[in-house]
Coordinates of C-alpha atoms in Angstrom, one line a residue:
M1 CA 134.3 153.8 138.2
K2 CA 131.8 151.2 137.2
R3 CA 132.9 147.4 136.1
S4 CA 132.1 146.2 132.4
D5 CA 129.2 144.0 132.0
N6 CA 130.9 141.6 130.1
K7 CA 133.7 140.8 133.0
T8 CA 132.9 137.7 134.6
T9 CA 135.4 136.9 137.2
P10 CA 138.1 139.1 138.8
N11 CA 140.6 137.1 137.8
Q12 CA 139.7 139.3 134.6
D13 CA 138.8 142.6 136.7
N14 CA 142.4 144.7 136.9
T15 CA 139.6 147.3 138.9
F16 CA 138.3 145.2 141.6
T17 CA 139.7 147.9 144.8
S18 CA 139.5 150.7 142.9
D19 CA 136.0 149.7 141.7
I20 CA 135.3 149.7 145.5
V21 CA 137.1 152.3 147.7
H22 CA 135.6 154.8 145.2
F23 CA 131.9 153.2 145.5
D24 CA 130.3 156.0 148.2
R25 CA 131.1 158.8 144.6
S26 CA 127.9 157.2 143.5
M27 CA 125.7 157.7 146.1
P28 CA 124.2 161.4 147.0
H29 CA 126.4 163.4 149.1
V30 CA 126.2 164.2 152.5
N31 CA 127.9 167.2 154.0
G32 CA 130.7 166.4 151.9
G33 CA 131.9 162.7 153.5
V34 CA 134.0 160.8 151.6
H35 CA 132.2 157.9 153.2
Y36 CA 128.6 157.1 153.4
P37 CA 127.2 158.2 156.5
I38 CA 126.0 155.7 159.3
H39 CA 122.4 155.8 159.4
P40 CA 121.1 154.6 163.3
S41 CA 117.3 155.6 162.9
T42 CA 114.8 152.9 163.1
Q43 CA 112.1 154.9 161.3
Y44 CA 112.1 157.1 158.5
N45 CA 109.7 159.8 157.6
Y46 CA 108.3 160.0 153.8
A47 CA 106.9 163.2 152.3
S48 CA 103.3 161.8 152.5
V49 CA 101.0 158.9 153.3
S50 CA 101.5 158.1 149.8
A51 CA 104.7 158.1 149.4
L52 CA 104.6 155.3 153.2
I53 CA 102.3 153.8 151.1
S54 CA 103.5 152.8 148.0
V55 CA 106.8 151.2 149.4
F56 CA 105.1 149.2 152.3
Q57 CA 103.1 148.1 148.9
G58 CA 106.0 147.2 147.3
K59 CA 105.3 150.2 143.6
T60 CA 108.4 152.0 144.9
K61 CA 111.8 151.9 145.8
G62 CA 113.0 153.8 149.0
N63 CA 113.9 153.9 152.9
S64 CA 112.1 150.6 154.3
P65 CA 109.5 152.0 157.1
Y66 CA 111.5 150.3 159.6
S67 CA 114.8 149.0 159.4
R68 CA 114.5 145.7 160.7
Q69 CA 114.3 145.6 156.5
G70 CA 117.5 147.7 156.1
T71 CA 118.8 151.3 156.5
P72 CA 119.9 153.3 153.8
T73 CA 123.6 152.2 155.2
T74 CA 123.3 148.7 155.1
A75 CA 121.6 149.2 151.5
V76 CA 124.7 150.9 150.4
L77 CA 126.6 147.8 151.7
E78 CA 124.1 145.6 149.8
A79 CA 124.2 147.9 146.0
K80 CA 128.3 147.1 147.0
L81 CA 128.4 143.1 147.6
A82 CA 126.2 142.7 144.6
Q83 CA 128.4 144.6 142.1
V84 CA 131.6 142.8 143.5
E85 CA 129.7 139.4 142.6
G86 CA 127.9 140.3 140.0
G87 CA 124.8 140.5 140.9
D88 CA 121.7 142.3 140.7
G89 CA 121.0 142.5 144.5
A90 CA 121.5 141.1 148.1
I91 CA 120.5 141.4 151.3
V92 CA 122.7 142.0 154.9
F93 CA 121.7 139.6 157.6
S94 CA 123.4 140.1 161.4
T95 CA 125.5 136.6 160.7
G96 CA 126.0 134.1 158.1
M97 CA 124.3 131.8 159.6
A98 CA 120.9 134.0 159.5
A99 CA 120.9 134.4 156.2
I100 CA 121.5 130.9 155.3
T101 CA 118.7 130.1 157.5
A102 CA 116.6 132.9 156.0
S103 CA 117.2 132.1 152.4
F104 CA 116.2 128.6 153.2
L105 CA 113.3 128.6 155.2
S106 CA 112.2 131.5 153.1
L107 CA 112.3 129.4 149.7
L108 CA 111.1 126.2 151.3
K109 CA 107.9 124.5 152.4
A110 CA 107.6 121.0 153.9
G111 CA 107.8 118.1 151.2
D112 CA 110.2 119.7 149.2
H113 CA 113.9 118.6 148.7
I114 CA 117.0 120.0 148.4
V115 CA 120.8 118.1 147.6
V116 CA 123.4 119.5 149.9
S117 CA 127.3 118.7 150.1
K118 CA 128.2 116.1 153.1
F119 CA 131.1 118.4 153.7
L120 CA 130.0 121.4 155.0
F121 CA 130.1 124.3 157.9
G122 CA 129.6 122.4 160.9
N123 CA 126.8 124.5 162.0
T124 CA 125.1 124.7 158.4
A125 CA 125.4 121.1 158.3
S126 CA 123.2 121.1 161.7
L127 CA 120.5 123.5 160.3
F128 CA 120.1 121.2 157.6
N129 CA 119.3 118.6 160.3
T130 CA 117.1 120.6 161.9
M131 CA 115.3 121.2 158.8
E132 CA 113.8 118.0 158.1
G133 CA 112.6 118.1 161.4
F134 CA 110.1 120.5 159.7
G135 CA 109.5 118.2 156.7
I136 CA 112.1 119.3 154.3
E137 CA 113.9 116.5 153.1
V138 CA 117.8 116.6 152.3
T139 CA 119.9 114.3 151.2
R140 CA 123.9 114.5 151.6
V141 CA 126.9 114.2 148.6
D142 CA 130.3 114.2 147.6
P143 CA 130.2 116.7 144.6
A144 CA 132.9 116.4 143.7
E145 CA 131.7 114.7 140.5
V146 CA 128.5 115.8 139.3
I147 CA 126.7 112.2 138.7
N148 CA 126.6 112.0 142.7
V149 CA 124.5 115.4 142.5
E150 CA 122.3 114.5 139.3
S151 CA 121.9 110.8 141.2
A152 CA 120.3 112.6 143.6
L153 CA 117.8 114.6 142.0
R154 CA 113.8 114.1 142.7
Q155 CA 110.6 115.9 141.0
N156 CA 110.5 117.8 144.0
T157 CA 113.6 119.3 144.5
R158 CA 114.2 122.7 144.4
I159 CA 118.1 123.9 145.3
V160 CA 121.7 122.9 144.8
F161 CA 124.0 123.4 147.5
V162 CA 127.4 123.8 148.1
E163 CA 130.6 125.7 149.2
T164 CA 133.3 126.6 146.6
V165 CA 135.9 125.5 149.2
A166 CA 134.4 122.9 152.2
N167 CA 135.6 123.7 155.7
P168 CA 137.8 122.3 157.2
G169 CA 138.8 119.6 154.2
T170 CA 139.2 122.2 151.1
Q171 CA 136.9 119.5 149.4
L172 CA 136.1 121.1 145.9
P173 CA 132.6 120.3 144.3
D174 CA 132.4 120.2 140.2
L175 CA 131.1 123.1 140.5
E176 CA 130.9 124.0 136.7
S177 CA 129.1 120.5 136.0
I178 CA 126.8 121.1 138.8
G179 CA 126.1 124.7 137.1
E180 CA 125.5 123.3 134.1
L181 CA 123.4 120.7 135.7
C182 CA 121.0 123.2 137.8
A183 CA 120.4 125.6 134.7
T184 CA 119.2 122.3 132.4
K185 CA 117.0 121.1 135.6
K186 CA 115.9 124.6 136.6
I187 CA 116.8 124.6 140.3
I188 CA 118.5 126.8 141.8
Y189 CA 121.6 126.6 142.6
F190 CA 123.2 128.0 145.6
V191 CA 126.7 128.7 146.1
D192 CA 128.3 129.5 150.0
N193 CA 131.5 131.8 148.7
T194 CA 132.9 133.0 151.7
V195 CA 136.0 131.6 152.1
L196 CA 137.0 132.6 148.3
S197 CA 135.8 135.8 148.4
P198 CA 134.2 137.8 145.2
Y199 CA 138.0 138.7 144.9
L200 CA 139.4 135.3 143.7
F201 CA 136.0 134.0 142.5
R202 CA 133.1 134.6 141.5
P203 CA 130.4 131.7 141.3
K204 CA 128.5 133.8 138.8
A205 CA 130.5 132.4 136.2
I206 CA 129.7 128.5 136.8
K207 CA 125.7 129.9 137.2
A208 CA 124.7 130.0 140.5
S209 CA 121.8 131.1 140.9
L210 CA 122.2 132.6 144.2
V211 CA 126.0 132.4 146.4
I212 CA 126.1 133.4 150.2
H213 CA 128.9 134.9 152.3
S214 CA 129.8 134.7 156.3
L215 CA 131.0 138.4 156.1
T216 CA 132.3 138.1 159.3
K217 CA 135.1 136.1 157.1
S218 CA 136.7 137.1 154.0
V219 CA 135.1 140.2 153.7
A220 CA 135.3 141.6 156.6
G221 CA 138.7 140.1 157.4
Q222 CA 139.9 141.9 161.0
G223 CA 137.5 139.1 163.4
Q224 CA 135.5 142.0 165.0
I225 CA 132.0 142.2 163.9
L226 CA 129.5 139.5 162.6
G227 CA 128.0 140.1 158.9
G228 CA 125.9 137.4 156.4
V229 CA 124.8 138.6 152.5
V230 CA 123.0 136.1 149.9
I231 CA 123.0 137.9 146.5
N232 CA 121.0 136.9 143.8
T233 CA 123.3 136.5 140.6
G234 CA 120.5 137.0 137.5
L235 CA 120.7 134.3 136.5
Y236 CA 118.4 132.4 137.6
D237 CA 114.1 132.2 136.1
W238 CA 111.9 133.3 139.0
S239 CA 108.7 133.4 137.6
T240 CA 109.3 128.8 136.9
Y241 CA 109.6 128.9 140.9
P242 CA 106.8 126.8 142.4
N243 CA 106.8 128.8 146.2
I244 CA 106.6 132.5 145.6
F245 CA 103.9 133.5 146.7
S246 CA 101.2 135.5 144.6
A247 CA 101.7 138.6 147.0
Y248 CA 106.0 139.1 145.5
R249 CA 104.9 138.5 142.3
L250 CA 105.3 142.0 141.0
G251 CA 107.2 143.7 138.4
D252 CA 110.5 142.1 137.8
S253 CA 110.1 138.6 138.3
N254 CA 114.0 138.5 138.3
K255 CA 113.4 140.3 141.7
W256 CA 110.9 138.0 143.1
G257 CA 112.8 135.6 144.8
L258 CA 114.9 138.2 146.7
M259 CA 112.1 140.2 147.2
Q260 CA 110.5 136.5 149.3
I261 CA 114.0 136.5 151.2
R262 CA 113.6 140.1 152.7
K263 CA 110.5 140.6 153.7
K264 CA 109.9 136.7 155.2
G265 CA 113.3 135.9 155.9
L266 CA 115.0 139.3 157.5
R267 CA 111.8 141.0 158.1
D268 CA 110.1 138.3 159.7
M269 CA 112.7 136.0 161.2
G270 CA 114.3 139.6 162.1
G271 CA 118.3 138.5 161.5
T272 CA 118.7 142.6 160.8
L273 CA 121.9 143.6 160.3
T274 CA 123.1 147.6 162.4
S275 CA 124.2 150.1 160.2
H276 CA 127.1 150.5 162.5
A277 CA 128.3 146.6 161.4
A278 CA 127.2 147.6 157.6
H279 CA 129.6 150.4 158.3
L280 CA 132.2 147.8 159.6
I281 CA 132.2 145.8 157.2
S282 CA 132.2 148.3 154.5
L283 CA 135.2 149.6 155.2
G284 CA 136.9 145.5 155.7
L285 CA 135.9 145.3 151.8
E286 CA 138.1 148.0 150.5
T287 CA 140.9 145.8 151.4
L288 CA 139.6 142.9 150.6
A289 CA 141.5 142.1 147.6
I290 CA 145.0 143.7 149.2
R291 CA 144.7 140.7 152.0
M292 CA 143.1 138.1 149.6
D293 CA 146.2 138.4 148.0
R294 CA 148.5 138.4 151.3
S295 CA 147.0 135.5 153.0
S296 CA 146.8 133.3 149.8
E297 CA 150.6 133.6 149.1
T298 CA 151.2 133.0 152.9
A299 CA 149.1 129.5 152.8
L300 CA 150.9 128.5 149.7
K301 CA 154.1 128.7 151.4
M302 CA 152.9 127.1 154.4
A303 CA 151.1 124.1 152.3
I304 CA 154.1 123.8 150.9
F305 CA 156.9 123.5 154.0
L306 CA 154.1 121.0 155.7
E307 CA 153.9 118.8 152.7
G308 CA 157.1 118.2 152.5
H309 CA 157.8 117.7 156.6
D310 CA 157.7 113.9 158.3
Q311 CA 155.4 114.2 160.6
V312 CA 152.7 115.6 158.9
K313 CA 150.7 112.9 156.8
K314 CA 148.4 114.9 154.8
V315 CA 148.5 118.8 153.7
Y316 CA 144.9 119.8 152.3
Y317 CA 145.1 123.0 150.0
P318 CA 143.4 123.3 146.8
M319 CA 146.8 125.5 145.8
L320 CA 148.8 122.2 146.4
E321 CA 149.5 120.2 143.1
S322 CA 148.9 116.9 145.0
H323 CA 144.6 118.5 146.2
P324 CA 142.5 116.1 144.0
S325 CA 140.8 119.1 142.5
Y326 CA 143.9 121.4 141.6
L327 CA 143.3 121.3 137.7
Q328 CA 139.7 122.6 138.8
A329 CA 140.9 125.4 141.6
K330 CA 143.3 126.6 139.1
K331 CA 141.0 127.2 135.7
L332 CA 138.8 128.7 137.9
F333 CA 140.4 130.5 141.5
K334 CA 142.6 133.6 141.5
A335 CA 144.5 131.8 144.2
G336 CA 144.2 129.4 147.1
S337 CA 142.8 131.5 150.4
W338 CA 143.7 131.7 153.7
L339 CA 141.9 127.8 154.8
L340 CA 144.8 125.3 155.2
S341 CA 144.5 122.0 157.4
F342 CA 146.8 118.8 157.8
E343 CA 146.5 115.9 159.7
L344 CA 149.2 114.5 161.9
K345 CA 150.7 111.4 162.0
D346 CA 150.9 111.3 165.6
A347 CA 147.0 111.9 166.3
E348 CA 147.9 111.7 170.1
N349 CA 150.4 115.0 169.6
C350 CA 147.8 117.0 167.9
L351 CA 146.9 119.0 171.4
A352 CA 150.8 119.5 172.6
F353 CA 151.7 120.5 168.8
V354 CA 149.0 123.4 169.4
D355 CA 150.1 124.3 172.6
N356 CA 154.1 124.4 171.7
L357 CA 153.0 127.3 169.3
N358 CA 153.8 130.4 169.5
I359 CA 152.8 133.5 167.4
F360 CA 149.0 131.2 165.9
I361 CA 146.4 132.0 167.9
K362 CA 144.9 129.0 169.0
A363 CA 140.7 130.2 168.4
T364 CA 137.9 129.2 166.4
G365 CA 136.4 131.9 163.7
L366 CA 138.2 132.4 160.4
A367 CA 140.4 134.8 158.1
D368 CA 141.3 137.5 160.6
S369 CA 144.7 139.3 160.2
R370 CA 145.5 137.4 162.6
S371 CA 146.5 133.4 161.6
L372 CA 144.7 130.7 164.0
I373 CA 144.3 127.2 164.1
I374 CA 141.8 124.7 165.7
P375 CA 142.3 120.9 166.7
V376 CA 138.7 120.2 164.3
A377 CA 137.8 116.8 165.9
H378 CA 138.0 117.7 169.3
T379 CA 136.0 120.9 169.5
I380 CA 133.8 122.8 165.6
F381 CA 132.7 118.9 165.0
W382 CA 132.8 117.7 168.2
E383 CA 129.4 117.7 168.7
M384 CA 128.3 115.3 165.4
G385 CA 130.5 112.3 167.1
A386 CA 132.9 109.7 165.9
Q387 CA 130.6 107.8 162.8
K388 CA 130.1 111.2 160.7
R389 CA 133.4 112.4 161.5
Q390 CA 134.6 109.7 159.7
K391 CA 132.3 110.2 157.3
M392 CA 133.2 113.4 156.3
D393 CA 136.7 111.9 155.7
I394 CA 137.7 114.1 159.5
S395 CA 140.5 112.4 161.9
D396 CA 141.7 113.3 165.6
G397 CA 145.0 114.7 163.6
L398 CA 143.7 117.1 161.4
L399 CA 144.3 120.9 162.6
R400 CA 142.6 123.6 160.8
V401 CA 144.8 126.4 160.1
S402 CA 143.0 130.0 159.0
V403 CA 146.1 131.6 158.0
G404 CA 146.6 135.8 158.3
L405 CA 149.1 138.6 157.5
E406 CA 152.4 137.9 159.8
E407 CA 155.0 137.3 157.9
S408 CA 155.5 133.7 155.6
A409 CA 159.1 133.7 157.1
C410 CA 157.6 133.9 160.7
L411 CA 154.8 131.5 160.4
I412 CA 156.8 128.7 159.4
E413 CA 159.5 129.2 162.5
D414 CA 156.8 128.8 164.8
L415 CA 155.4 125.3 162.6
K416 CA 159.8 124.2 162.8
Q417 CA 160.0 125.5 166.9
A418 CA 156.4 123.0 167.6
F419 CA 157.7 120.1 165.5
D420 CA 160.8 120.4 167.3
A421 CA 159.1 120.6 171.1

């Protein structure tokens, strides 16, 4: 099955899961297997040395000569992920952080400038701190209003980077307006779509140039495998980008950006996804829509319950009418996803409340089939210090929840008894 080219978001797509579960049928059959097989080999044979040379020099497509750049199994996963995001190519990595690090370090050089959201996943924010030490200039803004991004642009700005839904505060950028701005200015618009997944939202619809996912989260979905991906949407004109090496300015210019990331970022930096991991992620992708529908429905019910509780100061969930970006979320997203945060009125009771929960697992991580909870200030944002946490609106009473697949009534009952304890 093949999705129509005129479909821009999965909101309009009634064949999302069918396309995925039947994708392997478009691949060469191996011994009649329904699933494309796992290829564990680290090197591959060629019919002639000229064929090997042609692949090395990028003149023809074929298996990578060495599996650090990918295997037939990872290539199939890349094709699936490109399809579901509406892109024209993808590169998978061993983790989401490997994908984002390789992409930025491959595309930027000392003296370049980037504009990034000030509301970012903690490790991504830490990466940008490290990049400043390499001579890359970083400006952090609140992207909820496009004027903040536009005011930060400079002559040497190369990339604008945002997350579709920020972790843990669920802040939303002005996604459409930033996309228009970047398209006009010919700046790469790099969007992390991990929280929503391509099922709930496709950033290509708001003119993203590159899309990144931690495949560990929504796509794999069961807390058992690490992975990451960067996807080229086909909307950015790479022939205008000044940092593409001459060796990669060959053939279709639309492929130049990914080619440089694959060579400089994957091959040279080595964050390779194994074939076994790629296979497990492919299996997770098959149930993505079912899991996202279920967890989104439950998360909204939980958010409504929490918002009405007298011990809760504030609830952060995009599909609540009280959320500052509710109208944008309703317009662009199929549903709100599994990420929910709430702030207790009594911050000193935060840790005791978490300990009183029976079903929620006290663990970091996101998008597991099990619901997870974590006190944010004491854990994943502890390293940055109180002053920076305050700038990011992270209070000592903030709890982050990754909503799993349990029945909503069970989770809400667990919350009730923890409040009453």
